[in-house]
Short mmCIF file of C-alpha atoms in Angstrom, two decimals:
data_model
loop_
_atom_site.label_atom_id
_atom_site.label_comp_id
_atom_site.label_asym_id
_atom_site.label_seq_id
_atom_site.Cartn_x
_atom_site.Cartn_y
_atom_site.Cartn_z
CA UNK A 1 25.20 20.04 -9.92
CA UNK A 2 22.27 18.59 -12.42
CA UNK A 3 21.93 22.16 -13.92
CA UNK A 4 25.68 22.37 -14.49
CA UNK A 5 25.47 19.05 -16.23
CA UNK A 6 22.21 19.77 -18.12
CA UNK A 7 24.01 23.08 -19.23
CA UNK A 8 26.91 21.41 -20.07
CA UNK A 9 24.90 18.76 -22.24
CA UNK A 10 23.05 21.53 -24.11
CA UNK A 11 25.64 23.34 -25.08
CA UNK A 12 27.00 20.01 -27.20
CA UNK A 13 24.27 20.14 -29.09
CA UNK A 14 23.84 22.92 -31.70
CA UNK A 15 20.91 21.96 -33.53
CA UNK A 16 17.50 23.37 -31.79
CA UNK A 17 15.37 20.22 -32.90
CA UNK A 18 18.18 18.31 -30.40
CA UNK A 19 17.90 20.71 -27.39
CA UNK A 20 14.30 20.10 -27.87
CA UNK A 21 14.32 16.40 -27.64
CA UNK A 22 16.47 16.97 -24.99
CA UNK A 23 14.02 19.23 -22.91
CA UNK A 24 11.68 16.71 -23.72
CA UNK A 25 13.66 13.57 -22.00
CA UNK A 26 14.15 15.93 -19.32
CA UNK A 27 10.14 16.65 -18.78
CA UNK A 28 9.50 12.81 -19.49
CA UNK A 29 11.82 12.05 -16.67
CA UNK A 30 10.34 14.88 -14.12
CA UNK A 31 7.27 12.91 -15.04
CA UNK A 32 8.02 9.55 -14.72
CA UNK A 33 9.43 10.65 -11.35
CA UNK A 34 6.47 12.43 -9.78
CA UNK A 35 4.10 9.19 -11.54
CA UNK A 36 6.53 6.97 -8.88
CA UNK A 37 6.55 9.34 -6.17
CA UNK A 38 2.37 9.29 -6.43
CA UNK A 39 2.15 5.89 -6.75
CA UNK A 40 4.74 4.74 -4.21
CA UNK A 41 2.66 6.79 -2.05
CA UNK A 42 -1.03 5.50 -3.01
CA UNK A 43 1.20 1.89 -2.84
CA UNK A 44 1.81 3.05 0.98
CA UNK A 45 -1.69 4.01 1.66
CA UNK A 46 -3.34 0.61 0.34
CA UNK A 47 -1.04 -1.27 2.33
CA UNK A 48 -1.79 0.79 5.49
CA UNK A 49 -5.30 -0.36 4.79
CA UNK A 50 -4.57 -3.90 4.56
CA UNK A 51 -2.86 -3.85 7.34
CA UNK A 52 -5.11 -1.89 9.14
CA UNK A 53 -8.43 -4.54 7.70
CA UNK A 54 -6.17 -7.60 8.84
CA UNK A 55 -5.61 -6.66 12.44
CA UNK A 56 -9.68 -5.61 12.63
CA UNK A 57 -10.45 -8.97 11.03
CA UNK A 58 -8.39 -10.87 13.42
CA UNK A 59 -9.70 -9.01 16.31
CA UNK A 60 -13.09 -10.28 15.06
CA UNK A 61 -12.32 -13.91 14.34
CA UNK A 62 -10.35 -14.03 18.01
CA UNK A 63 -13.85 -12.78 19.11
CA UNK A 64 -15.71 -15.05 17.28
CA UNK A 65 -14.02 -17.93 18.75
CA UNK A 66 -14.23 -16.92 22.36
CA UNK A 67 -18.06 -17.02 21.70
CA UNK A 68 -18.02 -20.34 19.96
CA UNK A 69 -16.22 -21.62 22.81
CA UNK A 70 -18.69 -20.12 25.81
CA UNK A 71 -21.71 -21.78 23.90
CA UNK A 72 -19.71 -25.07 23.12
CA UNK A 73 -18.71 -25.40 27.09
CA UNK A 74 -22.44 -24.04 28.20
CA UNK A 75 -23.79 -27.24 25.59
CA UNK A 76 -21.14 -29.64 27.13
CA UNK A 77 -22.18 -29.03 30.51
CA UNK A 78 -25.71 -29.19 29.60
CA UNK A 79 -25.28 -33.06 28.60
CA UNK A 80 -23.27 -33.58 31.42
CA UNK A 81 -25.95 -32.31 34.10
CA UNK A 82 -29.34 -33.05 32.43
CA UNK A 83 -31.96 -30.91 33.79
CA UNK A 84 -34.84 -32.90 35.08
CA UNK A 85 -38.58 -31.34 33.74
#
């Protein structure tokens, strides 16, 4: 279907300086398109990443704060039961 229409276009146009711009647009385009496709793609991986740095960070933090809580209770009880030297 785009060949038919590309040949169709082309043969409008008899002077070889427009076919050429013409091929030209056309490469342009294929380029533009594959510079999308690539960086859709890298745009995929990055977020993949920042997904994949969130949910390791927030494993950490929950971590974090089940240790901060353990020492905070330990120190509570501490006050509340004095050890006698």
């Amino acid at each position: 279907m785009i060949a038919w229409q590309i040949d169709t276009f082309e043969k409008q146009f008899e002077n070889p300086d427009s076919e050429m711009s013409v091929l030209r647009l056309l490469r342009s385009v294929h380029q533009v398109t594959k510079d999308y496709e690539n960086l859709h793609r890298e745009i995929l991986e990055v977020q993949q990443l920042q997904k994949q740095l969130s949910d390791s960070l927030k494993t950490q933090l929950s971590q974090v704060v089940g240790h901060f809580n353990l020492l905070r209770n330990k120190i509570v009880e501490q006050h509340k039961n004095p050890q006698l030297k």
